[in-house]
Amino acid sequence: MLFSSLIFCWYFLPAVFLLYFCIPGQTGRNALLLAASLFFYAWGEPRYVLLMLLSIGINYLFGIWIEQAGSLKLRRLLMSCCAAVNLGILGYYKYFSFFLEMANKILRHEAFAAREIALPIGISFYTFQALSYVIDVYREKLPAQKKLLNLALYISFFPQLIAGPIVKYHEIDRQLTERTVSTEKVAYGIRRFSFGLAKKVILANTFAAVVDEVFGMTNREMAGSGLIWCAILLYTLQIYYDFSGYSDMAIGLGKMFGFDFSENFNYPYLSGSVREFWRRWHISLSTWFREYLYIPLGGNRKGAARTYVNLFLVFLATGFWHGAGLNFILWGAYYGVFLVAERLFLGDLLERNRFKILNHIYTMLVVVVGWMLFRIEELQILRKLLRGMAGKSPGCYTIPMFVDRRVLFWALVGVLLCGPLQTLCKPLHRHLFDESHTGWPDVVMMAACMLLCTMFLVTNTYNPFIYFRF
């Protein structure tokens, strides 16, 4: 079930919201939210809801066993087994077919029969949340959760179940049993959800229709250089509004039920370095890898050379987390190289540079090229399109064949709203994140957003979510 669907917006959410306030007590409300979350997931993945329940049960047991273990050696063994089980399940569904294909290519014949394994929606997200819980227990940050209901709700809660943000257990443990819902929180949640829905339905879907048409052509390498740049710039806007819109909706839904989720985006396209970009983009994933991989590898505590290796490995893992494809590995390595370069010398040059606009141009050029690596899975096509971006593709397909004035208008709106407008108008930025006050102008804006989004959804069935496949 999509957040940006009429079924969710006008049936599922209102029903769950009304029932939530009809049920007294936190336990009853948690039970309702768990039931709603399982129904939400089973709506699109009825088979794999059992897999998620299995993951919940495994991590619940391991959390208790780790807490009760009498020695550090046994705790480490249990933690290693739990990590192996979680990553093994994720690896089988997400990477098994990829490794079979790679083995066949290396051996140059079909040594292994290909297997089509459907990827359960959101498995990367809920697996990382489950690992966060067990690692926090292992590190003795928090006691093991004795109530299976609460742990199940943490892992399966529908607002952030299938596309994040990735909520770490120590950030939400207390909220599972002690949370309050105020009028201000609910009003802010509805406002945040409405704005996120508008970002997704009006902006991201508009850009996606053009991007998918251009990059989905069988002879897409015949696109002219101008069209390639236009398509990848629209994809740059699409992926931001698609994912940040979903995160806004998730944060808003959490507020409506009394939960406080951390921000996942902070205007990443305003960044002046690649390091800054990753502090602003998909913040929950970046901080997860920092806490649970980068620091355990040694972080920056074991000398410069080890720091560079750790940085590169973390971003290689980040790329591989996003998908089972050589392009994702290449994308992760690509960012790893730039982050190491900024640690070595480039970061100092950027800080000393007085013309900060050049820093921004450099960062956006890196990001836009990176999105091409991310979007195109076939390496041979990717190479041709990158050559086209360098101006070596006259092509026979041009921009006017795919882009009309409506798309250009929304692209201009998208450029302004991804940071420049909020930077120029500080009160607007503060108001967007102000939870304490929702006035009549906000109510009118929310109603307008919902009405406009409903019109878009009724007249257009094209409504993909990029991060669902991760």
Coordinates of C-alpha atoms in Angstrom, one line a residue:
M1 CA 0.0 0.0 0.0
L2 CA 1.4 3.4 -1.0
F3 CA 1.2 6.5 1.2
S4 CA 0.4 8.3 -2.0
S5 CA -2.6 6.2 -2.9
L6 CA -6.3 7.0 -2.5
I7 CA -6.8 3.8 -0.4
F8 CA -4.3 4.9 2.1
C9 CA -5.2 8.6 2.3
W10 CA -9.0 8.3 2.4
Y11 CA -9.6 4.8 4.0
F12 CA -6.7 3.2 5.8
L13 CA -5.3 6.2 7.6
P14 CA -8.5 7.8 8.8
A15 CA -9.8 4.4 10.0
V16 CA -6.6 3.6 12.0
F17 CA -6.4 7.2 13.3
L18 CA -10.0 7.2 14.6
L19 CA -9.6 3.7 16.2
Y20 CA -6.4 4.8 17.8
F21 CA -8.1 7.4 19.9
C22 CA -11.1 5.1 20.7
I23 CA -8.8 2.6 22.4
P24 CA -7.7 3.4 26.0
G25 CA -4.2 2.5 27.3
Q26 CA -0.8 2.3 25.6
T27 CA -0.9 -1.5 25.3
G28 CA -4.2 -1.5 23.4
R29 CA -3.0 1.3 21.1
N30 CA 0.3 -0.5 20.4
A31 CA -1.7 -3.7 19.5
L32 CA -3.8 -1.7 17.1
L33 CA -0.8 -0.1 15.5
L34 CA 0.9 -3.5 15.2
A35 CA -2.2 -5.0 13.6
A36 CA -2.5 -2.0 11.2
S37 CA 1.2 -2.3 10.3
L38 CA 0.9 -6.0 9.5
F39 CA -2.2 -5.4 7.4
F40 CA -0.5 -2.5 5.7
Y41 CA 2.5 -4.7 4.7
A42 CA 0.4 -7.7 3.8
W43 CA -1.7 -5.5 1.4
G44 CA 1.2 -5.6 -1.0
E45 CA 3.3 -8.5 0.3
P46 CA 1.0 -11.1 1.8
R47 CA 3.6 -13.9 1.6
Y48 CA 6.4 -12.0 3.1
V49 CA 4.6 -10.8 6.2
L50 CA 5.5 -14.2 7.6
L51 CA 9.2 -13.5 6.8
M52 CA 9.0 -10.2 8.8
L53 CA 7.3 -12.0 11.7
L54 CA 10.1 -14.6 11.6
S55 CA 12.7 -11.7 11.7
I56 CA 10.9 -10.2 14.7
G57 CA 10.8 -13.5 16.6
I58 CA 14.5 -14.2 15.9
N59 CA 15.6 -10.8 17.1
Y60 CA 13.4 -10.9 20.1
L61 CA 14.9 -14.2 21.3
F62 CA 18.5 -13.1 20.5
G63 CA 18.0 -9.9 22.5
I64 CA 16.9 -11.8 25.6
W65 CA 19.7 -14.4 25.2
I66 CA 22.4 -11.8 24.8
E67 CA 21.2 -9.9 27.9
Q68 CA 21.2 -13.1 29.9
A69 CA 24.5 -14.4 28.7
G70 CA 27.0 -14.8 31.5
S71 CA 30.2 -14.0 29.7
L72 CA 31.5 -11.5 27.2
K73 CA 32.6 -14.4 24.9
L74 CA 29.1 -15.9 24.9
R75 CA 27.6 -12.4 24.2
R76 CA 29.9 -11.9 21.3
L77 CA 29.1 -15.4 19.9
L78 CA 25.3 -14.7 20.2
M79 CA 25.7 -11.3 18.6
S80 CA 27.7 -12.8 15.7
C81 CA 25.1 -15.5 15.2
C82 CA 22.2 -12.9 15.2
A83 CA 24.0 -10.7 12.7
A84 CA 24.7 -13.7 10.5
V85 CA 21.1 -14.8 10.6
N86 CA 19.8 -11.2 9.8
L87 CA 22.3 -10.6 7.0
G88 CA 21.9 -14.1 5.8
I89 CA 18.1 -13.6 5.3
L90 CA 18.7 -10.2 3.6
G91 CA 21.5 -11.7 1.5
Y92 CA 19.4 -14.6 0.2
Y93 CA 16.5 -12.5 -0.9
K94 CA 18.5 -9.5 -2.1
Y95 CA 21.9 -10.8 -3.3
F96 CA 21.7 -14.5 -4.0
S97 CA 20.6 -14.2 -7.6
F98 CA 23.2 -11.5 -8.2
F99 CA 26.1 -13.7 -6.9
L100 CA 24.9 -16.6 -9.0
E101 CA 24.9 -14.4 -12.1
M102 CA 28.4 -13.1 -11.3
A103 CA 29.7 -16.6 -10.8
N104 CA 28.3 -17.7 -14.2
K105 CA 30.0 -14.7 -15.8
I106 CA 33.3 -15.5 -14.2
L107 CA 33.1 -19.1 -15.1
R108 CA 31.8 -18.1 -18.6
H109 CA 29.1 -20.7 -18.7
E110 CA 25.8 -21.4 -16.9
A111 CA 27.4 -23.4 -14.0
F112 CA 24.5 -22.4 -11.7
A113 CA 20.8 -22.3 -12.7
A114 CA 19.3 -18.8 -12.5
R115 CA 16.7 -18.3 -9.8
E116 CA 14.1 -15.6 -9.7
I117 CA 13.8 -14.5 -6.1
A118 CA 11.3 -11.8 -5.4
L119 CA 12.6 -9.0 -3.2
P120 CA 10.4 -8.4 -0.1
I121 CA 9.5 -4.7 0.1
G122 CA 11.4 -2.9 2.8
I123 CA 13.6 -5.8 3.9
S124 CA 16.7 -3.7 4.0
F125 CA 15.0 -1.1 6.2
Y126 CA 13.5 -3.5 8.8
T127 CA 16.6 -5.7 8.9
F128 CA 18.7 -2.7 9.8
Q129 CA 16.2 -1.7 12.5
A130 CA 16.3 -5.2 13.9
L131 CA 20.1 -5.2 13.9
S132 CA 20.0 -1.8 15.7
Y133 CA 17.9 -3.3 18.5
V134 CA 20.2 -6.3 19.0
I135 CA 23.4 -4.3 18.8
D136 CA 22.0 -1.8 21.4
V137 CA 21.3 -4.6 23.7
Y138 CA 24.7 -6.2 23.1
R139 CA 26.4 -2.8 23.9
E140 CA 24.2 -2.5 27.1
K141 CA 22.8 0.8 26.0
L142 CA 19.3 -0.5 26.8
P143 CA 17.8 -3.7 28.4
A144 CA 16.3 -6.3 26.1
Q145 CA 12.6 -5.6 25.3
K146 CA 10.6 -8.2 27.2
K147 CA 7.3 -7.4 25.5
L148 CA 7.2 -9.0 22.1
L149 CA 4.3 -6.6 21.2
N150 CA 6.6 -3.6 21.6
L151 CA 9.5 -5.0 19.7
A152 CA 7.2 -6.1 16.9
L153 CA 5.8 -2.6 16.7
Y154 CA 9.2 -1.1 16.6
I155 CA 10.3 -3.2 13.6
S156 CA 7.0 -3.2 11.7
F157 CA 5.5 0.2 12.4
F158 CA 4.0 1.2 9.1
P159 CA 5.0 4.9 8.7
Q160 CA 8.7 3.9 8.3
L161 CA 8.4 0.2 7.5
I162 CA 9.2 0.1 3.8
A163 CA 11.2 3.2 3.0
G164 CA 12.5 4.6 6.2
P165 CA 13.7 6.7 7.9
I166 CA 15.7 4.0 9.6
V167 CA 14.8 4.4 13.3
K168 CA 17.5 3.2 15.7
Y169 CA 16.2 1.4 18.8
H170 CA 17.7 3.7 21.4
E171 CA 15.9 6.6 19.7
I172 CA 12.5 5.2 20.2
D173 CA 12.6 2.7 23.1
R174 CA 10.9 5.0 25.6
Q175 CA 8.3 6.1 23.1
L176 CA 7.0 2.6 22.8
T177 CA 5.6 2.8 26.3
E178 CA 5.6 6.5 27.2
R179 CA 4.4 8.9 24.6
T180 CA 1.8 11.6 24.4
V181 CA -0.4 12.9 21.6
S182 CA -1.3 16.5 21.7
T183 CA -3.4 18.7 19.4
E184 CA -0.3 20.5 18.3
K185 CA 1.5 17.2 17.4
V186 CA -1.5 15.9 15.4
A187 CA -1.9 19.2 13.5
Y188 CA 1.8 19.3 12.7
G189 CA 1.8 15.7 11.7
I190 CA -1.1 16.3 9.2
R191 CA 0.7 19.4 7.9
R192 CA 4.0 17.5 7.4
F193 CA 2.2 14.6 5.8
S194 CA 0.3 16.9 3.4
F195 CA 3.5 18.7 2.3
G196 CA 5.3 15.3 1.9
L197 CA 2.4 14.0 -0.2
A198 CA 2.5 17.0 -2.4
K199 CA 6.3 16.7 -2.9
K200 CA 5.7 13.1 -4.0
V201 CA 2.6 13.3 -6.1
I202 CA 2.9 16.7 -7.8
L203 CA 6.7 17.0 -8.2
A204 CA 8.4 13.6 -8.0
N205 CA 5.7 11.8 -10.2
T206 CA 5.8 14.6 -12.8
F207 CA 9.6 14.2 -13.1
A208 CA 9.5 10.4 -13.0
A209 CA 7.2 10.2 -16.1
V210 CA 9.8 12.0 -18.2
V211 CA 12.9 10.3 -16.6
D212 CA 11.4 6.8 -17.0
E213 CA 10.4 7.5 -20.6
V214 CA 13.9 8.7 -21.6
F215 CA 15.9 6.1 -19.7
G216 CA 13.4 3.3 -20.4
M217 CA 13.8 3.5 -24.2
T218 CA 15.4 0.5 -25.8
N219 CA 17.8 2.8 -27.7
R220 CA 18.3 5.3 -25.0
E221 CA 22.0 5.7 -25.9
M222 CA 20.7 7.6 -29.0
A223 CA 19.5 10.5 -26.8
G224 CA 21.3 13.7 -27.5
S225 CA 23.6 15.3 -24.9
G226 CA 21.1 17.9 -24.0
L227 CA 18.3 15.4 -23.4
I228 CA 20.7 13.2 -21.3
W229 CA 21.5 16.2 -19.1
C230 CA 17.9 17.2 -18.9
A231 CA 16.8 13.7 -17.9
I232 CA 19.4 13.2 -15.2
L233 CA 18.7 16.7 -13.8
L234 CA 15.0 15.8 -13.6
Y235 CA 16.0 12.5 -11.9
T236 CA 18.1 14.5 -9.4
L237 CA 14.9 16.4 -8.5
Q238 CA 12.8 13.2 -8.7
I239 CA 14.8 11.1 -6.3
Y240 CA 15.0 14.0 -3.8
Y241 CA 11.2 14.8 -3.8
D242 CA 10.4 11.1 -3.9
F243 CA 12.4 10.1 -0.9
S244 CA 12.3 13.3 1.1
G245 CA 8.5 13.4 0.5
Y246 CA 8.2 9.8 1.8
S247 CA 10.3 10.8 4.8
D248 CA 8.1 13.8 5.5
M249 CA 5.0 11.7 5.3
A250 CA 6.6 9.1 7.7
I251 CA 7.6 11.8 10.2
G252 CA 4.1 13.3 10.0
L253 CA 2.4 10.0 10.5
G254 CA 4.6 9.3 13.5
K255 CA 3.6 12.7 15.0
M256 CA 0.0 11.8 14.6
F257 CA 0.4 8.8 16.7
G258 CA 2.8 10.4 19.3
F259 CA 6.1 9.2 17.9
D260 CA 9.1 11.5 17.2
F261 CA 11.3 10.4 14.3
S262 CA 14.5 12.1 13.4
E263 CA 14.8 14.2 10.3
N264 CA 16.1 12.3 7.3
F265 CA 16.9 15.2 4.9
N266 CA 18.3 18.7 5.4
Y267 CA 18.4 20.4 2.0
P268 CA 21.2 18.2 0.7
Y269 CA 21.4 20.1 -2.7
L270 CA 22.7 23.2 -0.8
S271 CA 25.9 21.3 0.1
G272 CA 29.4 22.7 -0.5
S273 CA 31.2 19.4 -0.3
V274 CA 30.5 15.7 -0.7
R275 CA 31.0 15.2 3.0
E276 CA 28.4 17.9 3.7
F277 CA 26.0 16.2 1.2
W278 CA 26.1 12.9 3.1
R279 CA 25.5 14.7 6.4
R280 CA 22.3 16.1 4.8
W281 CA 21.1 13.2 2.6
H282 CA 19.4 10.0 4.0
I283 CA 20.7 11.0 7.4
S284 CA 19.3 7.9 9.1
L285 CA 21.3 5.6 6.9
S286 CA 24.5 7.6 7.2
T287 CA 24.3 7.7 11.0
W288 CA 23.4 4.0 11.1
F289 CA 26.5 3.1 9.1
R290 CA 28.5 5.5 11.3
E291 CA 27.3 4.0 14.6
Y292 CA 27.2 0.3 13.6
L293 CA 30.0 -0.1 11.0
Y294 CA 32.4 2.9 10.8
I295 CA 33.1 3.2 14.5
P296 CA 33.4 -0.5 15.1
L297 CA 35.9 -0.7 12.2
G298 CA 38.0 1.8 14.1
G299 CA 36.6 5.1 12.8
N300 CA 39.4 7.7 12.7
R301 CA 41.1 6.4 15.9
K302 CA 43.7 4.1 14.2
G303 CA 45.6 6.4 12.0
A304 CA 45.0 8.2 8.7
A305 CA 45.5 5.2 6.4
R306 CA 43.0 3.1 8.4
T307 CA 40.5 6.0 8.4
Y308 CA 40.6 6.2 4.6
V309 CA 40.1 2.5 4.3
N310 CA 37.2 2.6 6.8
L311 CA 35.5 5.4 4.9
F312 CA 35.9 3.6 1.6
L313 CA 34.5 0.4 3.0
V314 CA 31.5 2.1 4.6
F315 CA 30.5 3.7 1.3
L316 CA 31.1 0.5 -0.6
A317 CA 28.7 -1.1 1.8
T318 CA 26.3 1.9 1.4
G319 CA 26.2 1.3 -2.3
F320 CA 25.7 -2.5 -1.9
W321 CA 22.9 -1.9 0.6
H322 CA 21.0 0.0 -2.1
G323 CA 20.9 -2.8 -4.5
A324 CA 22.4 -6.0 -6.0
G325 CA 24.0 -4.6 -9.0
L326 CA 27.5 -3.6 -10.2
N327 CA 26.3 0.0 -10.7
F328 CA 25.4 0.3 -7.0
I329 CA 28.8 -1.0 -6.0
L330 CA 30.4 1.4 -8.5
W331 CA 28.2 4.2 -7.0
G332 CA 29.4 3.4 -3.5
A333 CA 33.0 3.3 -4.5
Y334 CA 32.6 6.5 -6.5
Y335 CA 31.5 8.3 -3.3
G336 CA 34.2 6.6 -1.3
V337 CA 36.9 8.0 -3.6
F338 CA 35.6 11.5 -3.2
L339 CA 35.2 11.3 0.5
V340 CA 38.7 10.0 0.9
A341 CA 40.0 12.7 -1.4
E342 CA 38.2 15.4 0.7
R343 CA 39.9 13.9 3.8
L344 CA 43.3 13.9 2.1
F345 CA 43.5 17.4 0.5
L346 CA 40.3 18.4 -1.3
G347 CA 38.4 19.4 1.8
D348 CA 41.1 21.9 2.8
L349 CA 41.0 23.4 -0.7
L350 CA 37.2 23.8 -0.5
E351 CA 37.4 25.5 3.0
R352 CA 40.1 27.9 1.8
N353 CA 38.2 28.8 -1.4
R354 CA 36.6 32.2 -1.1
F355 CA 34.2 31.6 -4.0
K356 CA 31.8 29.2 -2.3
I357 CA 29.6 29.0 -5.4
L358 CA 32.4 27.0 -7.0
N359 CA 32.2 24.5 -4.1
H360 CA 28.5 24.1 -4.7
I361 CA 29.0 23.6 -8.4
Y362 CA 31.6 20.9 -7.7
T363 CA 29.4 19.1 -5.3
M364 CA 26.3 19.2 -7.5
L365 CA 28.4 17.9 -10.5
V366 CA 29.6 15.0 -8.4
V367 CA 26.0 14.3 -7.2
V368 CA 24.4 14.5 -10.6
V369 CA 27.0 12.2 -12.2
G370 CA 26.5 9.9 -9.2
W371 CA 22.8 9.7 -9.8
M372 CA 23.5 8.5 -13.3
L373 CA 25.5 5.6 -11.9
F374 CA 22.7 5.0 -9.5
R375 CA 19.9 5.1 -12.1
I376 CA 21.4 3.0 -15.0
E377 CA 22.0 -0.6 -14.1
E378 CA 23.5 -1.8 -17.4
L379 CA 27.2 -0.8 -17.4
Q380 CA 27.5 -0.7 -21.2
I381 CA 24.6 1.7 -21.5
L382 CA 25.9 3.7 -18.5
R383 CA 29.2 4.2 -20.3
K384 CA 27.5 5.5 -23.4
L385 CA 25.3 7.8 -21.5
L386 CA 28.3 9.2 -19.5
R387 CA 30.0 9.9 -22.8
G388 CA 26.8 11.6 -23.9
M389 CA 26.9 13.8 -20.8
A390 CA 30.5 14.8 -21.8
G391 CA 29.1 16.1 -25.1
K392 CA 30.0 13.1 -27.3
S393 CA 26.5 12.1 -28.3
P394 CA 24.8 14.0 -31.0
G395 CA 21.8 11.6 -30.8
C396 CA 18.5 11.8 -32.6
Y397 CA 16.3 12.4 -29.5
T398 CA 16.0 16.0 -28.2
I399 CA 14.5 17.7 -25.2
P400 CA 11.3 19.1 -26.8
M401 CA 10.3 15.5 -27.8
F402 CA 9.9 14.6 -24.0
V403 CA 9.7 17.8 -22.0
D404 CA 6.8 20.3 -22.2
R405 CA 6.1 23.6 -20.5
R406 CA 4.2 21.9 -17.6
V407 CA 7.3 19.8 -16.7
L408 CA 9.5 22.9 -17.0
F409 CA 7.2 24.8 -14.7
W410 CA 7.3 22.1 -12.0
A411 CA 11.0 21.7 -12.5
L412 CA 11.5 25.4 -11.7
V413 CA 9.2 25.0 -8.6
G414 CA 11.3 21.9 -7.6
V415 CA 14.6 23.8 -7.9
L416 CA 13.3 26.7 -5.7
L417 CA 11.8 24.4 -3.0
C418 CA 14.8 22.1 -2.6
G419 CA 16.6 24.7 -0.6
P420 CA 17.1 28.1 -2.3
L421 CA 13.7 29.5 -1.3
Q422 CA 14.0 28.4 2.3
T423 CA 17.5 29.9 2.5
L424 CA 16.3 33.2 1.1
C425 CA 13.2 33.2 3.4
K426 CA 14.3 32.1 6.8
P427 CA 10.8 32.5 8.4
L428 CA 9.5 30.0 5.8
H429 CA 12.1 27.5 6.8
R430 CA 11.4 27.9 10.5
H431 CA 7.6 27.7 9.9
L432 CA 7.9 24.4 8.0
F433 CA 9.5 22.8 11.1
D434 CA 7.5 24.7 13.7
E435 CA 5.5 22.1 15.7
S436 CA 4.0 24.6 18.2
H437 CA 1.7 26.5 15.9
T438 CA -0.6 25.6 13.1
G439 CA -2.8 28.6 11.9
W440 CA -5.6 29.1 9.4
P441 CA -3.1 29.6 6.5
D442 CA -1.7 26.2 7.2
V443 CA -5.1 24.6 7.3
V444 CA -5.9 26.2 3.9
M445 CA -2.6 25.0 2.5
M446 CA -3.1 21.5 3.8
A447 CA -6.6 21.3 2.3
A448 CA -5.3 22.7 -1.0
C449 CA -2.4 20.1 -1.0
M450 CA -4.8 17.2 -0.3
L451 CA -7.3 18.4 -2.9
L452 CA -4.6 18.9 -5.6
C453 CA -2.9 15.5 -4.8
T454 CA -6.3 13.7 -5.0
M455 CA -6.9 15.2 -8.4
F456 CA -3.4 14.1 -9.6
L457 CA -4.0 10.6 -8.2
V458 CA -7.4 10.3 -9.8
T459 CA -6.2 11.4 -13.2
N460 CA -2.8 9.6 -13.2
T461 CA -2.1 6.0 -12.2
Y462 CA 1.7 6.4 -12.5
N463 CA 2.8 6.5 -8.9
P464 CA 6.1 4.7 -8.3
F465 CA 8.4 4.9 -5.1
I466 CA 12.1 4.7 -5.9
Y467 CA 13.2 3.4 -2.5
F468 CA 10.6 0.6 -2.4
R469 CA 13.0 -1.7 -4.2
F470 CA 15.7 -1.3 -1.6

